[in-house]
Short mmCIF file of C-alpha atoms in Angstrom, two decimals:
data_model
loop_
_atom_site.label_atom_id
_atom_site.label_comp_id
_atom_site.label_asym_id
_atom_site.label_seq_id
_atom_site.Cartn_x
_atom_site.Cartn_y
_atom_site.Cartn_z
CA MET A 1 -21.97 15.12 31.19
CA SER A 2 -23.74 17.98 32.82
CA THR A 3 -24.47 19.37 29.48
CA GLN A 4 -26.61 16.46 28.33
CA HIS A 5 -30.37 16.20 28.87
CA HIS A 6 -30.86 12.15 29.42
CA TRP A 7 -31.97 13.03 32.91
CA LYS A 8 -35.42 14.53 31.47
CA HIS A 9 -36.48 11.25 30.11
CA THR A 10 -37.59 7.86 31.40
CA TRP A 11 -35.78 5.15 29.25
CA PRO A 12 -36.98 1.49 28.61
CA CYS A 13 -34.35 0.35 31.10
CA ALA A 14 -36.36 1.86 33.78
CA LYS A 15 -39.33 -0.34 33.81
CA VAL A 16 -37.08 -3.57 33.15
CA PHE A 17 -34.54 -2.69 35.97
CA GLY A 18 -37.37 -1.84 38.29
CA GLU A 19 -38.92 -5.31 37.88
CA PHE A 20 -35.54 -6.74 38.46
CA LEU A 21 -35.15 -5.02 41.61
CA CYS A 22 -38.71 -6.15 42.73
CA SER A 23 -37.32 -9.71 42.25
CA LYS A 24 -34.54 -8.65 44.67
CA ARG A 25 -37.09 -7.33 47.60
CA GLU A 26 -35.61 -9.64 50.44
CA GLU A 27 -32.03 -8.43 49.44
CA ILE A 28 -32.90 -4.89 49.41
CA ALA A 29 -35.12 -4.71 52.60
CA GLU A 30 -33.44 -2.83 55.43
CA LYS A 31 -30.34 -2.06 53.22
CA VAL A 32 -28.64 1.19 52.34
CA VAL A 33 -28.80 1.89 48.67
CA LEU A 34 -27.00 4.45 46.45
CA GLU A 35 -28.44 5.24 42.95
CA ILE A 36 -26.02 6.67 40.38
CA GLY A 37 -27.36 8.70 37.48
CA ALA A 38 -30.84 8.96 39.10
CA GLY A 39 -31.94 11.90 36.69
CA ALA A 40 -34.96 13.70 37.45
CA THR A 41 -37.31 10.58 37.82
CA GLY A 42 -35.04 8.40 40.15
CA VAL A 43 -37.22 5.35 39.23
CA ALA A 44 -34.80 2.75 40.42
CA GLY A 45 -34.06 4.76 43.71
CA LEU A 46 -37.86 5.20 44.33
CA THR A 47 -38.43 1.62 43.73
CA ALA A 48 -35.76 0.47 46.24
CA ALA A 49 -37.20 2.74 48.96
CA LYS A 50 -40.80 1.31 48.20
CA LEU A 51 -39.14 -2.29 48.49
CA GLY A 52 -38.28 -1.53 52.16
CA ALA A 53 -34.72 -0.26 51.74
CA GLU A 54 -33.64 1.53 54.84
CA LYS A 55 -32.03 4.57 53.26
CA VAL A 56 -31.58 5.61 49.73
CA TRP A 57 -29.17 7.97 48.50
CA MET A 58 -30.15 9.20 44.77
CA THR A 59 -27.44 11.10 42.90
CA ASP A 60 -26.59 12.78 39.54
CA HIS A 61 -24.36 15.62 38.45
CA PRO A 62 -24.21 18.61 40.79
CA ASP A 63 -24.59 21.09 37.98
CA LEU A 64 -27.86 19.60 36.79
CA GLU A 65 -29.87 21.60 39.39
CA THR A 66 -33.16 21.41 37.75
CA ALA A 67 -32.64 17.71 37.62
CA LEU A 68 -31.93 17.48 41.28
CA THR A 69 -34.93 19.75 42.34
CA THR A 70 -37.31 17.82 40.19
CA LEU A 71 -35.94 14.61 41.68
CA GLN A 72 -36.52 15.94 45.38
CA LYS A 73 -40.09 16.76 44.32
CA ASN A 74 -40.75 13.27 42.86
CA ILE A 75 -39.37 11.91 46.06
CA GLU A 76 -41.69 13.92 48.03
CA ALA A 77 -44.59 12.99 45.67
CA ASN A 78 -44.00 9.24 46.27
CA GLY A 79 -43.91 9.85 50.14
CA VAL A 80 -40.44 8.39 50.85
CA GLU A 81 -38.82 11.57 51.52
CA GLU A 82 -37.66 10.17 55.15
CA LYS A 83 -35.88 7.33 53.38
CA CYS A 84 -34.47 9.19 50.12
CA HIS A 85 -31.55 11.77 50.17
CA VAL A 86 -30.56 13.78 47.24
CA ALA A 87 -26.83 14.59 46.63
CA GLY A 88 -24.73 15.79 43.76
CA LEU A 89 -22.15 13.34 42.30
CA ASP A 90 -19.48 14.20 39.73
CA TRP A 91 -17.94 10.92 38.23
CA ASP A 92 -15.04 12.93 36.96
CA SER A 93 -14.32 14.22 40.33
CA ARG A 94 -12.58 12.00 42.91
CA ALA A 95 -13.10 14.90 45.48
CA SER A 96 -17.05 14.67 44.71
CA VAL A 97 -17.11 10.82 45.06
CA ALA A 98 -15.37 11.13 48.30
CA ASP A 99 -17.83 13.80 49.58
CA VAL A 100 -20.62 11.40 48.88
CA ILE A 101 -18.76 8.50 50.44
CA LEU A 102 -18.58 10.99 53.71
CA LYS A 103 -22.26 11.72 53.46
CA ILE A 104 -23.08 8.14 53.17
CA GLY A 105 -21.24 7.11 56.45
CA ASP A 106 -19.79 3.70 57.38
CA ARG A 107 -22.49 1.52 55.64
CA LEU A 108 -23.42 1.06 51.99
CA ASP A 109 -25.13 -2.35 50.84
CA ILE A 110 -26.06 -1.88 47.29
CA ILE A 111 -25.46 0.46 44.28
CA ILE A 112 -27.87 0.70 41.53
CA ALA A 113 -27.62 2.36 38.04
CA SER A 114 -30.16 2.29 35.22
CA ASP A 115 -28.78 3.03 31.77
CA VAL A 116 -25.89 4.91 32.69
CA PHE A 117 -23.39 3.45 30.07
CA PHE A 118 -24.89 5.23 27.01
CA ASP A 119 -21.90 7.40 26.25
CA PRO A 120 -18.18 6.00 25.70
CA ALA A 121 -16.98 9.41 27.00
CA THR A 122 -18.32 8.44 30.46
CA PHE A 123 -17.11 5.01 30.92
CA ARG A 124 -13.68 5.73 32.62
CA PRO A 125 -14.88 8.15 35.05
CA LEU A 126 -18.12 5.80 35.74
CA VAL A 127 -15.92 2.79 36.23
CA ASP A 128 -13.41 4.81 38.30
CA THR A 129 -16.49 6.00 40.61
CA LEU A 130 -17.82 2.53 40.93
CA ALA A 131 -14.24 1.40 41.84
CA GLN A 132 -13.54 3.98 44.42
CA LEU A 133 -17.06 3.35 45.94
CA LEU A 134 -16.30 -0.59 46.22
CA ILE A 135 -12.81 0.01 47.60
CA LYS A 136 -14.76 2.04 50.66
CA PHE A 137 -17.56 -0.23 50.91
CA GLU A 138 -15.87 -3.64 49.95
CA HIS A 139 -18.92 -5.88 50.70
CA ALA A 140 -21.47 -3.78 48.49
CA VAL A 141 -22.73 -5.09 45.52
CA VAL A 142 -23.41 -3.06 42.21
CA TRP A 143 -26.42 -3.67 39.95
CA PHE A 144 -26.74 -1.95 36.53
CA ALA A 145 -28.87 -2.13 33.41
CA TYR A 146 -27.86 -1.50 29.97
CA GLN A 147 -29.82 -1.29 26.83
CA LEU A 148 -28.02 -2.69 23.90
CA ARG A 149 -27.68 -0.12 21.11
CA ASP A 150 -26.06 0.22 17.75
CA ASP A 151 -23.55 2.66 18.98
CA SER A 152 -20.04 1.48 20.04
CA TRP A 153 -19.55 0.69 23.69
CA THR A 154 -17.11 -1.55 25.55
CA CYS A 155 -15.88 -0.60 29.18
CA ALA A 156 -13.41 -3.66 28.89
CA PRO A 157 -10.20 -1.20 29.02
CA GLN A 158 -11.49 0.38 32.17
CA LEU A 159 -12.37 -2.57 34.01
CA ALA A 160 -9.14 -4.08 33.49
CA LYS A 161 -7.63 -1.40 35.49
CA TYR A 162 -9.32 -2.72 38.64
CA ARG A 163 -8.53 -6.58 38.67
CA PHE A 164 -10.55 -6.76 42.08
CA LEU A 165 -13.66 -5.93 40.12
CA LYS A 166 -15.70 -8.81 39.07
CA THR A 167 -18.55 -8.25 36.61
CA ASN A 168 -21.05 -10.89 35.58
CA LEU A 169 -24.17 -10.59 33.25
CA VAL A 170 -26.98 -11.94 35.56
CA ARG A 171 -29.99 -11.38 33.44
CA ARG A 172 -30.80 -10.53 29.75
CA ILE A 173 -34.31 -9.32 28.87
CA GLU A 174 -35.80 -9.18 25.31
CA THR A 175 -38.65 -6.72 25.01
CA GLU A 176 -40.60 -6.38 21.85
CA LYS A 177 -38.08 -3.58 20.78
CA GLU A 178 -35.16 -3.55 22.99
CA THR A 179 -32.39 -5.97 24.51
CA ILE A 180 -31.63 -5.16 27.97
CA ASP A 181 -28.71 -6.66 29.94
CA ILE A 182 -28.47 -6.52 33.76
CA PHE A 183 -24.90 -6.93 35.26
CA GLN A 184 -23.66 -7.33 38.77
CA MET A 185 -20.38 -5.99 40.07
CA THR A 186 -18.60 -6.75 43.22
CA ASN A 187 -15.33 -6.27 44.93
CA ASN A 188 -13.80 -9.69 44.44
CA PHE A 189 -10.74 -9.31 46.56
CA PHE A 190 -12.89 -10.39 49.36
CA SER A 191 -14.63 -13.15 47.78
CA GLU A 192 -13.70 -16.31 45.88
CA SER A 193 -10.99 -16.44 43.43
CA LEU A 194 -11.76 -15.22 39.78
CA GLY A 195 -9.77 -18.19 38.80
CA TYR A 196 -7.53 -19.12 35.66
CA TYR A 197 -8.48 -18.72 32.10
CA ALA A 198 -6.76 -20.69 29.24
CA GLY A 199 -6.15 -19.41 25.77
CA ILE A 200 -4.90 -21.35 22.75
CA GLU A 201 -3.73 -20.18 19.48
CA GLY A 202 -3.64 -23.33 17.17
CA GLY A 203 -1.94 -23.00 14.00
CA ALA A 204 -0.90 -25.83 11.47
CA THR A 205 2.82 -25.62 12.44
CA GLY A 206 2.78 -24.70 16.07
CA SER A 207 0.46 -23.89 18.63
CA LYS A 208 0.79 -21.42 21.87
CA LEU A 209 -0.99 -21.72 25.21
CA VAL A 210 -1.38 -18.81 27.78
CA ILE A 211 -3.01 -19.35 31.23
CA ILE A 212 -4.23 -16.21 32.88
CA ASP A 213 -4.54 -15.90 36.66
CA ALA A 214 -7.41 -13.39 36.81
CA ASP A 215 -6.58 -12.46 40.33
CA THR A 216 -3.16 -11.37 39.77
CA ASN A 217 -2.97 -11.06 35.73
CA GLN A 218 -0.12 -13.51 35.94
CA ARG A 219 0.54 -15.33 32.73
CA TYR A 220 1.88 -18.86 32.16
CA THR A 221 2.90 -19.85 28.42
CA SER A 222 3.79 -22.64 26.51
CA SER A 223 4.31 -24.03 22.99
CA ALA A 224 3.56 -27.25 21.29
CA PRO A 225 2.99 -28.74 17.79
CA GLY A 226 0.12 -27.91 15.50
CA THR A 227 -3.60 -28.28 16.37
CA ASN A 228 -5.20 -27.95 12.96
CA PHE A 229 -7.94 -30.87 13.10
CA PHE A 230 -7.92 -31.14 9.20
CA LEU A 231 -4.28 -32.22 9.24
CA THR A 232 -4.64 -34.54 12.48
CA ASP A 233 -7.83 -36.24 13.59
CA HIS A 234 -9.94 -34.04 15.71
CA THR A 235 -9.89 -36.58 18.64
CA ILE A 236 -6.17 -36.62 18.60
CA ILE A 237 -6.39 -32.79 18.80
CA CYS A 238 -8.90 -32.83 21.64
CA GLN A 239 -6.65 -35.13 23.58
CA ARG A 240 -3.57 -33.29 22.93
CA ILE A 241 -5.06 -30.03 23.99
CA ALA A 242 -6.22 -31.36 27.31
CA ASP A 243 -2.96 -33.01 28.08
CA TRP A 244 -1.11 -29.94 27.29
CA ILE A 245 -3.38 -27.88 29.63
CA LEU A 246 -2.85 -30.46 32.53
CA GLU A 247 0.69 -30.46 31.95
CA VAL A 248 1.14 -26.59 32.19
CA PHE A 249 -1.15 -26.54 35.37
CA GLU A 250 0.79 -29.34 36.92
CA LYS A 251 4.36 -27.57 36.09
CA GLY A 252 3.09 -24.17 37.45
CA SER A 253 1.57 -25.97 40.63
CA LEU A 254 -1.68 -24.50 39.66
CA ASP A 255 -5.00 -26.01 40.85
CA ILE A 256 -6.77 -27.22 38.03
CA GLN A 257 -10.22 -26.93 39.86
CA LYS A 258 -9.73 -23.24 39.30
CA LEU A 259 -9.64 -23.33 35.56
CA ARG A 260 -12.83 -21.39 34.56
CA ALA A 261 -12.88 -21.29 31.00
CA VAL A 262 -10.73 -22.25 27.87
CA GLY A 263 -10.59 -20.10 24.66
CA LEU A 264 -9.74 -22.01 21.47
CA GLY A 265 -8.57 -20.26 18.33
CA LEU A 266 -7.85 -23.07 16.10
CA SER A 267 -6.79 -23.16 12.57
CA GLY A 268 -9.60 -25.07 10.51
CA ALA A 269 -12.39 -24.27 12.99
CA GLU A 270 -14.64 -22.72 10.45
CA ASP A 271 -17.80 -24.96 10.66
CA GLU A 272 -20.14 -23.97 13.55
CA GLU A 273 -21.66 -27.64 13.66
CA PHE A 274 -18.23 -29.29 13.67
CA ASN A 275 -17.01 -26.90 16.38
CA ARG A 276 -20.08 -27.81 18.46
CA LYS A 277 -19.22 -31.41 18.16
CA PHE A 278 -15.59 -30.80 19.05
CA VAL A 279 -16.51 -29.03 22.37
CA GLU A 280 -19.10 -31.73 23.30
CA GLY A 281 -16.52 -34.38 22.68
CA PHE A 282 -13.84 -32.45 24.60
CA LYS A 283 -16.47 -32.13 27.50
CA LYS A 284 -17.12 -35.61 27.57
CA ASN A 285 -13.53 -37.12 27.48
CA ASN A 286 -12.08 -34.54 29.73
CA LYS A 287 -14.76 -33.68 32.46
CA GLY A 288 -11.91 -32.82 34.96
CA LEU A 289 -10.99 -29.62 33.14
CA THR A 290 -13.87 -27.06 32.66
CA GLU A 291 -17.44 -26.73 31.37
CA ASN A 292 -16.83 -23.38 29.68
CA PHE A 293 -15.28 -23.28 26.10
CA TYR A 294 -15.26 -20.51 23.64
CA LEU A 295 -14.15 -22.09 20.12
CA THR A 296 -13.54 -20.41 16.75
CA SER A 297 -10.85 -20.24 13.84
CA ASP A 298 -7.66 -18.53 14.74
CA SER A 299 -8.36 -15.74 12.48
CA VAL A 300 -11.73 -15.14 13.84
CA MET A 301 -10.29 -15.09 17.36
CA THR A 302 -7.69 -12.75 16.42
CA LEU A 303 -10.16 -10.58 14.58
CA LEU A 304 -12.28 -10.14 17.77
CA ALA A 305 -9.52 -9.72 20.28
CA ASN A 306 -7.99 -6.97 18.13
CA PHE A 307 -11.40 -5.22 17.09
CA PRO A 308 -13.54 -5.80 20.22
CA GLY A 309 -15.63 -2.64 19.57
CA GLU A 310 -18.11 -1.71 16.83
CA GLU A 311 -15.32 -0.87 14.45
CA ASN A 312 -14.38 -2.32 10.98
CA GLY A 313 -11.39 -4.40 11.12
CA ILE A 314 -9.20 -7.02 9.13
CA VAL A 315 -7.08 -9.74 10.23
CA LEU A 316 -4.66 -11.10 7.59
CA ILE A 317 -2.86 -14.19 8.27
CA ALA A 318 0.09 -15.48 6.41
CA GLY A 319 2.04 -17.98 8.21
CA THR A 320 2.22 -21.80 7.52
CA GLY A 321 -1.22 -21.15 5.74
CA SER A 322 -3.25 -18.21 4.97
CA SER A 323 -6.68 -16.56 5.65
CA CYS A 324 -8.26 -13.07 5.65
CA ARG A 325 -11.27 -12.18 7.87
CA LEU A 326 -13.16 -8.99 8.30
CA LYS A 327 -15.33 -7.84 11.09
CA MET A 328 -17.88 -5.30 10.09
CA SER A 329 -19.09 -2.46 12.56
CA ASN A 330 -22.32 -4.43 12.91
CA GLY A 331 -20.34 -7.44 14.06
CA GLU A 332 -20.88 -9.48 10.97
CA VAL A 333 -17.84 -11.38 9.94
CA LYS A 334 -16.80 -12.06 6.25
CA GLY A 335 -13.97 -14.11 5.13
CA ALA A 336 -11.73 -15.05 2.06
CA GLY A 337 -9.34 -18.18 2.06
CA GLY A 338 -8.38 -20.26 4.99
CA TRP A 339 -9.46 -23.39 3.28
CA GLY A 340 -6.07 -25.34 3.56
CA HIS A 341 -2.97 -26.07 1.20
CA GLN A 342 -5.17 -28.03 -1.31
CA ILE A 343 -7.65 -25.45 -2.46
CA GLY A 344 -6.30 -22.15 -0.51
CA ASP A 345 -3.40 -20.97 1.42
CA GLY A 346 -2.65 -18.48 -1.30
CA GLY A 347 0.29 -16.31 -0.26
CA SER A 348 1.29 -18.54 2.66
CA ALA A 349 4.86 -19.93 3.36
CA PHE A 350 3.51 -23.25 2.10
CA TRP A 351 2.19 -21.53 -1.04
CA ILE A 352 5.57 -19.62 -1.60
CA ALA A 353 7.47 -22.67 -1.13
CA ARG A 354 5.24 -24.68 -3.41
CA GLU A 355 5.05 -22.07 -5.95
CA ALA A 356 8.84 -21.77 -6.24
CA ILE A 357 9.47 -25.39 -6.60
CA GLN A 358 7.10 -25.22 -9.47
CA LEU A 359 8.64 -22.52 -11.00
CA LEU A 360 11.76 -24.42 -10.82
CA PHE A 361 10.33 -27.57 -12.35
CA ASP A 362 8.44 -25.69 -15.22
CA ALA A 363 11.65 -23.65 -16.08
CA GLU A 364 13.84 -26.73 -16.46
CA ASP A 365 11.01 -28.57 -18.29
CA GLY A 366 10.92 -25.72 -20.78
CA MET A 367 7.32 -24.90 -19.98
CA ILE A 368 7.99 -21.37 -19.46
CA ASP A 369 10.78 -18.98 -20.59
CA GLY A 370 12.55 -16.08 -19.04
CA TRP A 371 13.23 -17.08 -15.56
CA ASP A 372 16.60 -18.18 -14.24
CA THR A 373 15.96 -20.62 -11.53
CA VAL A 374 19.50 -21.27 -10.37
CA VAL A 375 19.21 -19.63 -7.10
CA ILE A 376 15.78 -21.47 -6.22
CA LYS A 377 17.63 -24.65 -7.15
CA GLU A 378 20.50 -23.89 -4.97
CA LEU A 379 18.40 -23.14 -2.08
CA LEU A 380 16.29 -26.07 -2.51
CA PHE A 381 19.21 -28.53 -2.42
CA GLU A 382 20.88 -26.73 0.44
CA HIS A 383 17.50 -26.63 2.46
CA TYR A 384 16.53 -30.23 2.11
CA GLN A 385 20.08 -31.72 1.92
CA ILE A 386 19.40 -33.22 -1.70
CA ASN A 387 21.64 -33.35 -4.82
CA ASP A 388 18.65 -33.84 -7.41
CA LYS A 389 15.60 -31.94 -7.77
CA THR A 390 13.36 -34.78 -8.04
CA ARG A 391 14.13 -35.76 -4.60
CA ILE A 392 11.92 -33.06 -3.44
CA LEU A 393 8.86 -35.56 -4.63
CA ASP A 394 9.42 -37.63 -1.68
CA PHE A 395 8.75 -34.51 0.60
CA LEU A 396 5.82 -33.36 -1.32
CA TYR A 397 4.01 -37.03 -1.40
CA SER A 398 5.27 -40.13 0.55
CA LYS A 399 6.96 -37.91 3.22
CA PHE A 400 4.62 -34.92 3.05
CA GLU A 401 4.44 -32.81 6.01
CA LYS A 402 2.76 -29.32 5.47
CA HIS A 403 5.00 -27.70 7.91
CA ARG A 404 8.37 -29.12 6.26
CA ILE A 405 7.26 -27.50 2.80
CA ALA A 406 6.57 -24.19 4.34
CA ASP A 407 9.86 -23.98 5.94
CA PHE A 408 11.39 -23.71 2.76
CA ALA A 409 10.08 -20.08 2.52
CA VAL A 410 12.48 -18.95 5.10
CA SER A 411 15.14 -20.04 3.09
CA LEU A 412 13.62 -18.27 -0.07
CA ALA A 413 13.47 -15.18 1.85
CA THR A 414 17.18 -14.82 2.23
CA ARG A 415 17.44 -14.32 -1.29
CA VAL A 416 14.77 -11.88 -2.50
CA ASP A 417 17.44 -9.93 -4.38
CA ASP A 418 17.01 -12.81 -6.87
CA PRO A 419 14.49 -12.03 -9.89
CA ALA A 420 12.89 -15.45 -9.80
CA VAL A 421 12.58 -15.38 -5.97
CA ALA A 422 11.30 -11.94 -6.14
CA GLU A 423 8.69 -12.73 -8.50
CA VAL A 424 7.46 -15.54 -6.22
CA PHE A 425 7.01 -13.03 -3.40
CA ARG A 426 5.52 -10.49 -5.62
CA ARG A 427 2.94 -13.14 -6.46
CA ALA A 428 2.28 -13.99 -2.89
CA GLY A 429 1.73 -10.12 -2.21
CA ASP A 430 -0.81 -10.06 -5.04
CA ILE A 431 -2.92 -13.08 -3.47
CA LEU A 432 -2.77 -11.61 -0.06
CA GLY A 433 -3.73 -8.17 -1.47
CA ARG A 434 -6.57 -9.93 -3.48
CA HIS A 435 -7.89 -11.33 -0.08
CA VAL A 436 -8.11 -8.06 1.42
CA ARG A 437 -9.85 -6.61 -1.64
CA THR A 438 -12.38 -9.33 -1.55
CA VAL A 439 -13.33 -8.96 2.04
CA ALA A 440 -13.33 -5.03 1.55
CA LYS A 441 -16.23 -5.54 -1.13
CA HIS A 442 -18.72 -5.95 2.01
CA LEU A 443 -17.82 -2.57 3.42
CA SER A 444 -19.58 0.85 2.24
CA GLU A 445 -17.51 3.07 -0.14
CA GLU A 446 -16.88 5.36 2.58
CA ASP A 447 -15.54 2.74 4.95
CA ARG A 448 -13.61 1.27 2.20
CA GLN A 449 -11.37 4.09 1.72
CA THR A 450 -9.15 3.40 4.83
CA LEU A 451 -8.42 -0.12 5.88
CA HIS A 452 -7.25 -1.26 9.09
CA ILE A 453 -5.45 -4.60 8.95
CA VAL A 454 -3.73 -6.69 11.70
CA GLN A 455 -1.04 -9.06 10.14
CA ILE A 456 -0.22 -12.33 11.53
CA GLY A 457 2.56 -14.83 10.34
CA GLY A 458 6.14 -14.99 9.48
CA VAL A 459 5.67 -14.47 5.77
CA PHE A 460 5.20 -10.57 6.52
CA GLN A 461 8.66 -10.33 7.76
CA SER A 462 9.51 -10.12 3.99
CA TRP A 463 6.91 -7.28 3.46
CA SER A 464 9.42 -5.37 1.20
CA ALA A 465 9.13 -8.41 -1.35
CA LEU A 466 5.49 -8.73 -1.01
CA GLU A 467 4.40 -4.88 -1.11
CA THR A 468 4.44 -4.20 -4.90
CA GLY A 469 1.98 -7.00 -5.52
CA PHE A 470 -0.14 -6.30 -2.51
CA VAL A 471 -0.61 -2.63 -3.39
CA ASN A 472 -1.36 -3.23 -6.75
CA ALA A 473 -3.92 -5.84 -6.09
CA LEU A 474 -5.94 -3.21 -4.10
CA LYS A 475 -5.90 -0.70 -6.89
CA GLY A 476 -9.39 -0.01 -8.58
CA ALA A 477 -11.14 -1.08 -5.57
CA GLY A 478 -12.05 2.34 -3.85
CA ILE A 479 -9.27 1.85 -1.35
CA GLN A 480 -7.22 4.92 -0.76
CA LYS A 481 -4.99 3.85 2.10
CA PHE A 482 -4.63 0.91 4.28
CA VAL A 483 -2.86 0.62 7.71
CA MET A 484 -1.08 -2.41 9.15
CA TYR A 485 -0.58 -3.42 12.64
CA ASP A 486 0.92 -5.99 14.78
CA PRO A 487 -1.82 -7.63 17.25
CA CYS A 488 -2.30 -5.58 20.39
CA ASP A 489 -1.69 -8.87 22.30
CA SER A 490 -0.87 -12.64 21.29
CA PRO A 491 -4.05 -14.37 19.64
CA ALA A 492 -3.52 -16.89 22.61
CA MET A 493 -4.22 -14.11 25.07
CA GLY A 494 -7.00 -12.74 23.02
CA ALA A 495 -8.50 -16.37 23.24
CA ALA A 496 -8.28 -16.31 27.08
CA VAL A 497 -9.83 -12.90 27.27
CA LEU A 498 -12.85 -13.66 24.90
CA ALA A 499 -13.47 -16.96 26.79
CA ALA A 500 -13.54 -15.12 30.13
CA ARG A 501 -15.68 -12.45 28.87
CA GLU A 502 -18.20 -14.49 26.80
CA THR A 503 -18.51 -17.48 29.20
CA ARG A 504 -18.25 -15.60 32.57
CA GLY A 505 -18.76 -11.76 31.93
CA ILE A 506 -15.11 -11.23 33.33
CA TYR A 507 -12.90 -8.62 31.61
CA LEU A 508 -9.20 -9.59 31.91
CA GLU A 509 -6.54 -7.06 31.26
CA GLN A 510 -4.80 -7.12 28.10
CA LYS A 511 -2.95 -4.86 25.73
CA GLU A 512 -5.14 -2.25 24.28
CA GLU A 513 -3.05 -0.73 21.42
CA LYS A 514 -2.05 -2.41 18.36
CA THR A 515 1.30 -1.42 17.09
CA LYS A 516 1.31 0.43 13.97
CA LEU A 517 3.64 -0.76 11.45
CA ARG A 518 2.85 1.00 8.24
CA GLU A 519 0.54 3.26 6.53
CA ILE A 520 0.51 3.05 2.60
CA SER A 521 -1.54 5.11 -0.07
CA VAL A 522 -2.94 3.04 -2.97
CA GLU A 523 -2.30 5.45 -5.81
CA GLU A 524 -4.47 4.54 -9.01
CA ASP A 525 -2.33 4.16 -12.20
#
């Protein structure tokens, strides 16, 4: 930090933040103010002094002697030397922060900072510093401005360490060249409750709900049937979700009035216009819940939860259904699959079951040669308690339920030692690999060399049977290796986290590290 030279310049944030402070004239008047990262110019601190602050402490790294000397001269040139005081403050040193706290005394009302979140390496010490200040001066308010840039930044993990910190976006300013956000941070321990945030992972077969108490980080979880609104009318799904949330709140003796937002990652939620209508209908028919919703597909929700920064990442789902989504470093999302069992779901449990059943019928009809399907037939009879293969047609047509067909994949997975069953899983691996290959086309040649993939779904429990087909599908695409992970947290938790962040500007604590499962090189033939 002390070796950088950002202090020599006045950045675009300075003017915009100064105008914001002017709009807060009455709140600043007669207050004690601390500026962090003042640099040589101290525009924000000088503005506060001119607006009638009683005292302004202006700080930067103690090793930046030239900057601090120039800052003092700037204070004198503006005729506010009686109000403004310069001090060194090293964010990396708790002792330095304590020393500044000692100098300030018993009262600090406002902390201001203009464009201090410019380097991810400083996020941890900066958040630590703000937390230390707000612990001491519990009723102080922090205002800070940030210019949106292309370089990666997220201080969510650092903020999650301090559950009492409440951070909200209070203003967004679009200039001709920049987008500048202004945030407010307070010590929420002494203010109103942060409330509850609900997240739902809605699959075709089953769904999971998590409710987070943002004040204590306590989790309440529940499971329910599927919530794919292409398999069930969306109005029924809407009411099912509302009733489910109310039931969990009632069982947990939780106050539904404190539900601040709901994040929904639902299977089939791919159309933005339909999603908007779904949310409107939800609000209209369930006014007692909340006004804040964040809705997207289960795959995109998992993607955003596991790759929150500006990195490339892939989520590959192979459960009852299947889909693949890529988040590029610029935030753009690309996809392959996810279109349901009629035209998609390749490599999913449903697809594996249907493929095995078709292999059985085709082999016994004489349509194909070379496959002994005795094991598939035995498994089919045992799983569905039938004694003639034609009885499966009842389950495929008149009694059709997607999950009941998909369940057969579990039985098949117990006999991947059988050549016919193994071939079905190899084909599933091939299709899943082609999903990844397809989305990877959107990456540059350099970024495509190593792929990071979060896997979701029970099909991956049979990875050894999928691997050959999967790896072969990636050959010739410029992919040198891929790394696969379990998600850092449940998709339902990710939904709650995203709802809190996107609708309320609050960062909930969640697991940060994805569990690495395997790293495999793709060797060309």
